[in-house]
Amino acid sequence: MRRLRGPLAGTLMAAALLTGCALDSVERPGEKAAERVRSDGSAGERGAGAQPYRRWGLEAPLPPAPKPAVRPPAARAAGPALPPVVRHIRTSDKVVFLTYDDGAEKDPRFVDMVRELRLPVSMFLTDSVVGPGYGHFARLRSVGASIQNHTLDHPALRGLPYAGQRAEICGQQNKLNSRFGVRPRLFRPPYGTYDTTTLRAAADCGIAAVVLWRASMEGTELTFTHGESRLRAGDIVSVASREATGPTLVERTARLLREVQGRGLTVGRLEDYL
């Protein structure tokens, strides 16, 4: 190929130099964003590589809970062959226990939260509330949640005849066994109300303990049934169903976890202690 000479060659060379300068001065895609990440790190933390605890609004990861070598003694049973009623676990381990009732909320983000934070939560399910949504709780179970009994239809059990109470408790035992292949060991009576008939029916349905709570998260506030008005080791916490305009399950759980961490505690697996 012949070389260009004269004025035309000079013109082309000048154009090439100007084009090169222009390219050097153009902002490449993502260059500013990359610079922001390098300068403060904040964008990187919010991205795909963020630590899971930060993604869920926590300042630090949750320490793993110890697993007791033996189950601590539960509350004394109400009578021979009756299951104990438990509101608080007697333990020196710095743990609290998160429990969720009914099954009305089926936010897929909660599945992600349980998986990423490795939260050992306990789900007390009512068949008529869960409806066709058992698949959601199968996903929760696959990432570490446990499934427990909260009756078929959520009636207040206290005062009902034995046959009716037994049908509610055993019926849900059978339903959960058919869905998940396990018969729950733990039972929570709706509204926390029960009588000796409830305990007899629960025992006959294979229940090992009736689980109530000392602390409850309703909306964004913790309330306590008795004792100190602060979380302490061994507390069982009930997270109530969402109000129509209230914060989501993920938001309430994140707020609760910050309170747990602020008390120097972590989340334990209730089934390891009962």
C-alpha positions as YAML, in Angstrom:
chain: A
units: angstrom
residues:
- id: 1
  name: MET
  ca: [0.00, 0.00, 0.00]
- id: 2
  name: ARG
  ca: [1.32, 3.45, -0.88]
- id: 3
  name: ARG
  ca: [1.98, 5.95, 1.94]
- id: 4
  name: LEU
  ca: [-0.03, 9.21, 1.86]
- id: 5
  name: ARG
  ca: [2.09, 12.30, 1.51]
- id: 6
  name: GLY
  ca: [1.50, 16.00, 1.63]
- id: 7
  name: PRO
  ca: [-1.41, 18.00, 3.13]
- id: 8
  name: LEU
  ca: [-3.85, 15.04, 3.17]
- id: 9
  name: ALA
  ca: [-1.56, 12.96, 5.39]
- id: 10
  name: GLY
  ca: [-1.23, 15.84, 7.86]
- id: 11
  name: THR
  ca: [-4.96, 16.32, 8.01]
- id: 12
  name: LEU
  ca: [-5.62, 12.63, 8.72]
- id: 13
  name: MET
  ca: [-2.95, 12.49, 11.44]
- id: 14
  name: ALA
  ca: [-4.42, 15.52, 13.20]
- id: 15
  name: ALA
  ca: [-7.89, 13.97, 13.11]
- id: 16
  name: ALA
  ca: [-6.57, 10.75, 14.64]
- id: 17
  name: LEU
  ca: [-4.89, 12.65, 17.46]
- id: 18
  name: LEU
  ca: [-8.04, 14.64, 18.17]
- id: 19
  name: THR
  ca: [-10.13, 11.45, 18.19]
- id: 20
  name: GLY
  ca: [-7.76, 9.78, 20.64]
- id: 21
  name: CYS
  ca: [-7.94, 12.75, 23.00]
- id: 22
  name: ALA
  ca: [-11.71, 12.72, 22.82]
- id: 23
  name: LEU
  ca: [-11.88, 9.03, 23.69]
- id: 24
  name: ASP
  ca: [-9.57, 9.54, 26.64]
- id: 25
  name: SER
  ca: [-11.83, 12.28, 27.98]
- id: 26
  name: VAL
  ca: [-15.11, 10.29, 27.63]
- id: 27
  name: GLU
  ca: [-16.36, 8.60, 30.81]
- id: 28
  name: ARG
  ca: [-16.39, 4.85, 30.30]
- id: 29
  name: PRO
  ca: [-19.58, 3.00, 31.35]
- id: 30
  name: GLY
  ca: [-19.49, 2.32, 35.09]
- id: 31
  name: GLU
  ca: [-16.32, 4.37, 35.63]
- id: 32
  name: LYS
  ca: [-17.97, 6.87, 38.01]
- id: 33
  name: ALA
  ca: [-19.78, 4.09, 39.91]
- id: 34
  name: ALA
  ca: [-16.51, 2.19, 40.30]
- id: 35
  name: GLU
  ca: [-14.83, 5.35, 41.61]
- id: 36
  name: ARG
  ca: [-17.63, 5.81, 44.18]
- id: 37
  name: VAL
  ca: [-17.18, 2.24, 45.40]
- id: 38
  name: ARG
  ca: [-13.42, 2.74, 45.70]
- id: 39
  name: SER
  ca: [-13.86, 6.00, 47.63]
- id: 40
  name: ASP
  ca: [-16.35, 4.90, 50.31]
- id: 41
  name: GLY
  ca: [-17.18, 1.23, 49.83]
- id: 42
  name: SER
  ca: [-20.90, 1.83, 50.34]
- id: 43
  name: ALA
  ca: [-22.07, 0.78, 46.90]
- id: 44
  name: GLY
  ca: [-20.10, -2.44, 47.20]
- id: 45
  name: GLU
  ca: [-21.78, -3.31, 50.48]
- id: 46
  name: ARG
  ca: [-25.24, -2.85, 48.99]
- id: 47
  name: GLY
  ca: [-24.41, -4.95, 45.94]
- id: 48
  name: ALA
  ca: [-24.43, -8.67, 45.33]
- id: 49
  name: GLY
  ca: [-21.22, -9.13, 47.33]
- id: 50
  name: ALA
  ca: [-22.61, -7.54, 50.51]
- id: 51
  name: GLN
  ca: [-22.37, -9.37, 53.81]
- id: 52
  name: PRO
  ca: [-25.79, -10.96, 54.47]
- id: 53
  name: TYR
  ca: [-26.20, -9.31, 57.86]
- id: 54
  name: ARG
  ca: [-25.82, -5.86, 56.29]
- id: 55
  name: ARG
  ca: [-28.34, -6.71, 53.61]
- id: 56
  name: TRP
  ca: [-30.91, -7.28, 56.36]
- id: 57
  name: GLY
  ca: [-30.10, -4.11, 58.29]
- id: 58
  name: LEU
  ca: [-27.82, -5.54, 60.99]
- id: 59
  name: GLU
  ca: [-24.55, -3.98, 62.11]
- id: 60
  name: ALA
  ca: [-22.86, -7.31, 62.84]
- id: 61
  name: PRO
  ca: [-23.42, -11.00, 62.11]
- id: 62
  name: LEU
  ca: [-25.41, -13.11, 64.55]
- id: 63
  name: PRO
  ca: [-23.15, -15.44, 66.54]
- id: 64
  name: PRO
  ca: [-24.07, -19.11, 66.12]
- id: 65
  name: ALA
  ca: [-26.08, -20.43, 69.05]
- id: 66
  name: PRO
  ca: [-24.68, -23.25, 71.17]
- id: 67
  name: LYS
  ca: [-26.41, -26.60, 71.01]
- id: 68
  name: PRO
  ca: [-26.96, -27.96, 74.52]
- id: 69
  name: ALA
  ca: [-25.53, -31.42, 75.15]
- id: 70
  name: VAL
  ca: [-28.73, -32.29, 77.01]
- id: 71
  name: ARG
  ca: [-32.09, -30.54, 77.07]
- id: 72
  name: PRO
  ca: [-32.47, -28.36, 80.14]
- id: 73
  name: PRO
  ca: [-35.36, -29.20, 82.46]
- id: 74
  name: ALA
  ca: [-38.64, -27.82, 81.15]
- id: 75
  name: ALA
  ca: [-41.31, -26.21, 83.28]
- id: 76
  name: ARG
  ca: [-43.11, -28.64, 85.56]
- id: 77
  name: ALA
  ca: [-46.08, -30.39, 83.97]
- id: 78
  name: ALA
  ca: [-49.58, -29.65, 85.23]
- id: 79
  name: GLY
  ca: [-50.13, -33.31, 86.12]
- id: 80
  name: PRO
  ca: [-48.98, -36.87, 85.46]
- id: 81
  name: ALA
  ca: [-48.44, -37.62, 81.76]
- id: 82
  name: LEU
  ca: [-49.30, -34.03, 80.80]
- id: 83
  name: PRO
  ca: [-46.90, -31.90, 78.73]
- id: 84
  name: PRO
  ca: [-45.28, -28.89, 80.39]
- id: 85
  name: VAL
  ca: [-46.41, -25.37, 79.52]
- id: 86
  name: VAL
  ca: [-43.33, -23.29, 78.67]
- id: 87
  name: ARG
  ca: [-42.99, -19.50, 78.41]
- id: 88
  name: HIS
  ca: [-39.27, -19.23, 79.10]
- id: 89
  name: ILE
  ca: [-36.38, -21.69, 78.88]
- id: 90
  name: ARG
  ca: [-34.20, -22.04, 81.96]
- id: 91
  name: THR
  ca: [-30.72, -21.77, 80.46]
- id: 92
  name: SER
  ca: [-27.49, -19.89, 80.98]
- id: 93
  name: ASP
  ca: [-26.92, -19.82, 77.20]
- id: 94
  name: LYS
  ca: [-27.23, -16.31, 75.80]
- id: 95
  name: VAL
  ca: [-30.06, -17.19, 73.45]
- id: 96
  name: VAL
  ca: [-33.65, -16.25, 72.75]
- id: 97
  name: PHE
  ca: [-36.12, -18.17, 70.58]
- id: 98
  name: LEU
  ca: [-38.12, -16.70, 67.69]
- id: 99
  name: THR
  ca: [-41.56, -18.15, 67.01]
- id: 100
  name: TYR
  ca: [-44.14, -17.19, 64.37]
- id: 101
  name: ASP
  ca: [-47.84, -17.98, 64.47]
- id: 102
  name: ASP
  ca: [-50.63, -18.88, 62.05]
- id: 103
  name: GLY
  ca: [-48.90, -18.77, 58.66]
- id: 104
  name: ALA
  ca: [-50.79, -15.79, 57.26]
- id: 105
  name: GLU
  ca: [-47.66, -14.06, 55.94]
- id: 106
  name: LYS
  ca: [-45.86, -15.70, 53.04]
- id: 107
  name: ASP
  ca: [-43.26, -13.14, 52.02]
- id: 108
  name: PRO
  ca: [-40.57, -14.89, 49.91]
- id: 109
  name: ARG
  ca: [-38.01, -12.41, 51.25]
- id: 110
  name: PHE
  ca: [-38.42, -14.01, 54.67]
- id: 111
  name: VAL
  ca: [-37.23, -17.32, 53.19]
- id: 112
  name: ASP
  ca: [-34.11, -15.51, 51.94]
- id: 113
  name: MET
  ca: [-33.62, -13.88, 55.34]
- id: 114
  name: VAL
  ca: [-33.85, -17.19, 57.22]
- id: 115
  name: ARG
  ca: [-31.44, -18.82, 54.79]
- id: 116
  name: GLU
  ca: [-28.84, -16.05, 54.68]
- id: 117
  name: LEU
  ca: [-28.83, -15.35, 58.42]
- id: 118
  name: ARG
  ca: [-29.28, -19.05, 59.31]
- id: 119
  name: LEU
  ca: [-32.14, -18.20, 61.62]
- id: 120
  name: PRO
  ca: [-33.48, -21.23, 63.53]
- id: 121
  name: VAL
  ca: [-37.08, -19.99, 63.65]
- id: 122
  name: SER
  ca: [-40.14, -22.04, 64.69]
- id: 123
  name: MET
  ca: [-43.34, -21.72, 62.64]
- id: 124
  name: PHE
  ca: [-46.59, -22.63, 64.45]
- id: 125
  name: LEU
  ca: [-49.06, -23.24, 61.63]
- id: 126
  name: THR
  ca: [-52.87, -23.20, 61.46]
- id: 127
  name: ASP
  ca: [-54.25, -25.14, 58.51]
- id: 128
  name: SER
  ca: [-57.19, -22.83, 57.75]
- id: 129
  name: VAL
  ca: [-54.86, -19.80, 57.75]
- id: 130
  name: VAL
  ca: [-52.08, -21.34, 55.66]
- id: 131
  name: GLY
  ca: [-54.63, -22.45, 53.05]
- id: 132
  name: PRO
  ca: [-52.94, -23.42, 49.80]
- id: 133
  name: GLY
  ca: [-49.64, -21.85, 50.92]
- id: 134
  name: TYR
  ca: [-47.89, -24.91, 52.37]
- id: 135
  name: GLY
  ca: [-45.28, -24.74, 49.61]
- id: 136
  name: HIS
  ca: [-43.94, -21.52, 51.15]
- id: 137
  name: PHE
  ca: [-43.42, -23.26, 54.48]
- id: 138
  name: ALA
  ca: [-41.80, -26.24, 52.78]
- id: 139
  name: ARG
  ca: [-39.24, -23.76, 51.43]
- id: 140
  name: LEU
  ca: [-38.78, -22.29, 54.91]
- id: 141
  name: ARG
  ca: [-38.29, -25.76, 56.34]
- id: 142
  name: SER
  ca: [-35.69, -26.53, 53.65]
- id: 143
  name: VAL
  ca: [-33.58, -23.56, 54.84]
- id: 144
  name: GLY
  ca: [-33.73, -24.43, 58.54]
- id: 145
  name: ALA
  ca: [-37.11, -23.40, 59.99]
- id: 146
  name: SER
  ca: [-39.06, -25.92, 62.04]
- id: 147
  name: ILE
  ca: [-42.78, -26.60, 61.58]
- id: 148
  name: GLN
  ca: [-45.01, -26.90, 64.67]
- id: 149
  name: ASN
  ca: [-48.72, -27.19, 65.53]
- id: 150
  name: HIS
  ca: [-51.19, -24.30, 66.03]
- id: 151
  name: THR
  ca: [-54.49, -26.21, 65.45]
- id: 152
  name: LEU
  ca: [-56.61, -26.75, 62.34]
- id: 153
  name: ASP
  ca: [-58.93, -23.74, 62.64]
- id: 154
  name: HIS
  ca: [-57.52, -21.43, 65.36]
- id: 155
  name: PRO
  ca: [-60.33, -21.61, 67.96]
- id: 156
  name: ALA
  ca: [-59.93, -20.55, 71.58]
- id: 157
  name: LEU
  ca: [-59.61, -24.02, 73.12]
- id: 158
  name: ARG
  ca: [-60.21, -23.34, 76.79]
- id: 159
  name: GLY
  ca: [-63.64, -24.64, 77.83]
- id: 160
  name: LEU
  ca: [-64.21, -26.75, 74.73]
- id: 161
  name: PRO
  ca: [-64.98, -30.47, 75.23]
- id: 162
  name: TYR
  ca: [-62.16, -32.99, 74.97]
- id: 163
  name: ALA
  ca: [-63.34, -34.36, 71.59]
- id: 164
  name: GLY
  ca: [-63.29, -30.92, 69.98]
- id: 165
  name: GLN
  ca: [-59.87, -30.01, 71.35]
- id: 166
  name: ARG
  ca: [-58.42, -33.35, 70.36]
- id: 167
  name: ALA
  ca: [-59.79, -32.99, 66.83]
- id: 168
  name: GLU
  ca: [-58.15, -29.57, 66.47]
- id: 169
  name: ILE
  ca: [-54.75, -30.69, 67.73]
- id: 170
  name: CYS
  ca: [-54.56, -34.21, 66.30]
- id: 171
  name: GLY
  ca: [-56.11, -33.04, 63.05]
- id: 172
  name: GLN
  ca: [-53.28, -30.58, 62.50]
- id: 173
  name: GLN
  ca: [-50.72, -33.19, 63.56]
- id: 174
  name: ASN
  ca: [-52.05, -35.43, 60.78]
- id: 175
  name: LYS
  ca: [-52.17, -32.57, 58.28]
- id: 176
  name: LEU
  ca: [-48.57, -31.54, 58.94]
- id: 177
  name: ASN
  ca: [-47.40, -35.14, 58.87]
- id: 178
  name: SER
  ca: [-49.00, -35.63, 55.45]
- id: 179
  name: ARG
  ca: [-47.42, -32.40, 54.17]
- id: 180
  name: PHE
  ca: [-43.94, -32.64, 55.63]
- id: 181
  name: GLY
  ca: [-43.50, -36.24, 56.81]
- id: 182
  name: VAL
  ca: [-43.03, -35.23, 60.48]
- id: 183
  name: ARG
  ca: [-45.33, -35.05, 63.48]
- id: 184
  name: PRO
  ca: [-44.57, -31.88, 65.49]
- id: 185
  name: ARG
  ca: [-43.48, -32.21, 69.11]
- id: 186
  name: LEU
  ca: [-44.51, -28.66, 70.05]
- id: 187
  name: PHE
  ca: [-47.94, -27.05, 70.19]
- id: 188
  name: ARG
  ca: [-49.13, -23.49, 70.73]
- id: 189
  name: PRO
  ca: [-52.80, -22.97, 71.64]
- id: 190
  name: PRO
  ca: [-54.46, -20.07, 69.79]
- id: 191
  name: TYR
  ca: [-54.49, -16.83, 71.81]
- id: 192
  name: GLY
  ca: [-52.40, -18.61, 74.45]
- id: 193
  name: THR
  ca: [-55.53, -19.93, 76.19]
- id: 194
  name: TYR
  ca: [-55.77, -23.52, 77.41]
- id: 195
  name: ASP
  ca: [-57.04, -25.72, 80.23]
- id: 196
  name: THR
  ca: [-56.26, -29.18, 81.59]
- id: 197
  name: THR
  ca: [-58.39, -30.68, 78.83]
- id: 198
  name: THR
  ca: [-56.10, -28.98, 76.29]
- id: 199
  name: LEU
  ca: [-53.08, -30.58, 77.92]
- id: 200
  name: ARG
  ca: [-54.72, -34.03, 77.95]
- id: 201
  name: ALA
  ca: [-55.64, -33.72, 74.29]
- id: 202
  name: ALA
  ca: [-52.16, -32.48, 73.40]
- id: 203
  name: ALA
  ca: [-50.55, -35.41, 75.21]
- id: 204
  name: ASP
  ca: [-52.82, -37.86, 73.40]
- id: 205
  name: CYS
  ca: [-51.78, -36.30, 70.08]
- id: 206
  name: GLY
  ca: [-48.08, -36.81, 70.79]
- id: 207
  name: ILE
  ca: [-47.19, -33.27, 71.92]
- id: 208
  name: ALA
  ca: [-44.11, -32.99, 74.16]
- id: 209
  name: ALA
  ca: [-44.55, -29.36, 75.25]
- id: 210
  name: VAL
  ca: [-47.10, -26.57, 75.03]
- id: 211
  name: VAL
  ca: [-45.26, -23.40, 74.04]
- id: 212
  name: LEU
  ca: [-46.42, -19.92, 75.06]
- id: 213
  name: TRP
  ca: [-44.17, -16.83, 75.24]
- id: 214
  name: ARG
  ca: [-42.75, -14.24, 77.61]
- id: 215
  name: ALA
  ca: [-42.14, -11.58, 74.93]
- id: 216
  name: SER
  ca: [-44.25, -10.59, 71.95]
- id: 217
  name: MET
  ca: [-43.41, -8.44, 68.93]
- id: 218
  name: GLU
  ca: [-46.54, -6.61, 67.82]
- id: 219
  name: GLY
  ca: [-45.93, -3.97, 65.18]
- id: 220
  name: THR
  ca: [-42.53, -2.56, 66.07]
- id: 221
  name: GLU
  ca: [-42.69, -2.86, 69.86]
- id: 222
  name: LEU
  ca: [-41.81, -5.66, 72.25]
- id: 223
  name: THR
  ca: [-44.21, -6.35, 75.11]
- id: 224
  name: PHE
  ca: [-43.73, -8.75, 78.01]
- id: 225
  name: THR
  ca: [-46.22, -10.95, 79.85]
- id: 226
  name: HIS
  ca: [-44.40, -10.80, 83.19]
- id: 227
  name: GLY
  ca: [-41.04, -10.04, 84.77]
- id: 228
  name: GLU
  ca: [-38.50, -7.59, 83.41]
- id: 229
  name: SER
  ca: [-39.49, -5.49, 80.42]
- id: 230
  name: ARG
  ca: [-36.41, -6.41, 78.42]
- id: 231
  name: LEU
  ca: [-35.16, -9.46, 76.60]
- id: 232
  name: ARG
  ca: [-33.19, -11.92, 78.66]
- id: 233
  name: ALA
  ca: [-31.55, -15.28, 78.03]
- id: 234
  name: GLY
  ca: [-34.09, -18.05, 77.51]
- id: 235
  name: ASP
  ca: [-36.98, -15.85, 76.40]
- id: 236
  name: ILE
  ca: [-39.47, -17.25, 73.91]
- id: 237
  name: VAL
  ca: [-40.60, -14.46, 71.58]
- id: 238
  name: SER
  ca: [-43.87, -14.61, 69.64]
- id: 239
  name: VAL
  ca: [-43.95, -12.53, 66.45]
- id: 240
  name: ALA
  ca: [-47.58, -11.61, 65.78]
- id: 241
  name: SER
  ca: [-49.19, -11.53, 62.34]
- id: 242
  name: ARG
  ca: [-48.92, -8.29, 60.41]
- id: 243
  name: GLU
  ca: [-51.47, -5.54, 60.79]
- id: 244
  name: ALA
  ca: [-52.98, -4.19, 57.56]
- id: 245
  name: THR
  ca: [-50.67, -1.17, 57.32]
- id: 246
  name: GLY
  ca: [-47.88, -2.28, 59.61]
- id: 247
  name: PRO
  ca: [-44.26, -3.19, 58.84]
- id: 248
  name: THR
  ca: [-43.57, -6.41, 56.94]
- id: 249
  name: LEU
  ca: [-42.44, -9.64, 58.53]
- id: 250
  name: VAL
  ca: [-38.89, -9.00, 57.35]
- id: 251
  name: GLU
  ca: [-38.89, -5.48, 58.80]
- id: 252
  name: ARG
  ca: [-40.26, -6.65, 62.16]
- id: 253
  name: THR
  ca: [-37.76, -9.50, 62.33]
- id: 254
  name: ALA
  ca: [-34.85, -7.19, 61.50]
- id: 255
  name: ARG
  ca: [-35.93, -4.79, 64.25]
- id: 256
  name: LEU
  ca: [-36.23, -7.69, 66.69]
- id: 257
  name: LEU
  ca: [-32.78, -9.00, 65.75]
- id: 258
  name: ARG
  ca: [-31.23, -5.59, 66.42]
- id: 259
  name: GLU
  ca: [-32.84, -5.68, 69.88]
- id: 260
  name: VAL
  ca: [-31.49, -9.20, 70.42]
- id: 261
  name: GLN
  ca: [-27.98, -8.11, 69.48]
- id: 262
  name: GLY
  ca: [-28.25, -5.00, 71.62]
- id: 263
  name: ARG
  ca: [-28.78, -7.27, 74.63]
- id: 264
  name: GLY
  ca: [-25.73, -9.37, 73.81]
- id: 265
  name: LEU
  ca: [-27.87, -12.35, 72.79]
- id: 266
  name: THR
  ca: [-28.34, -14.52, 69.72]
- id: 267
  name: VAL
  ca: [-31.08, -16.78, 68.33]
- id: 268
  name: GLY
  ca: [-31.26, -20.40, 69.46]
- id: 269
  name: ARG
  ca: [-33.21, -23.36, 68.13]
- id: 270
  name: LEU
  ca: [-36.18, -23.93, 70.41]
- id: 271
  name: GLU
  ca: [-36.37, -27.63, 69.55]
- id: 272
  name: ASP
  ca: [-32.86, -28.14, 70.96]
- id: 273
  name: TYR
  ca: [-34.12, -27.04, 74.38]
- id: 274
  name: LEU
  ca: [-37.51, -28.79, 74.61]
...
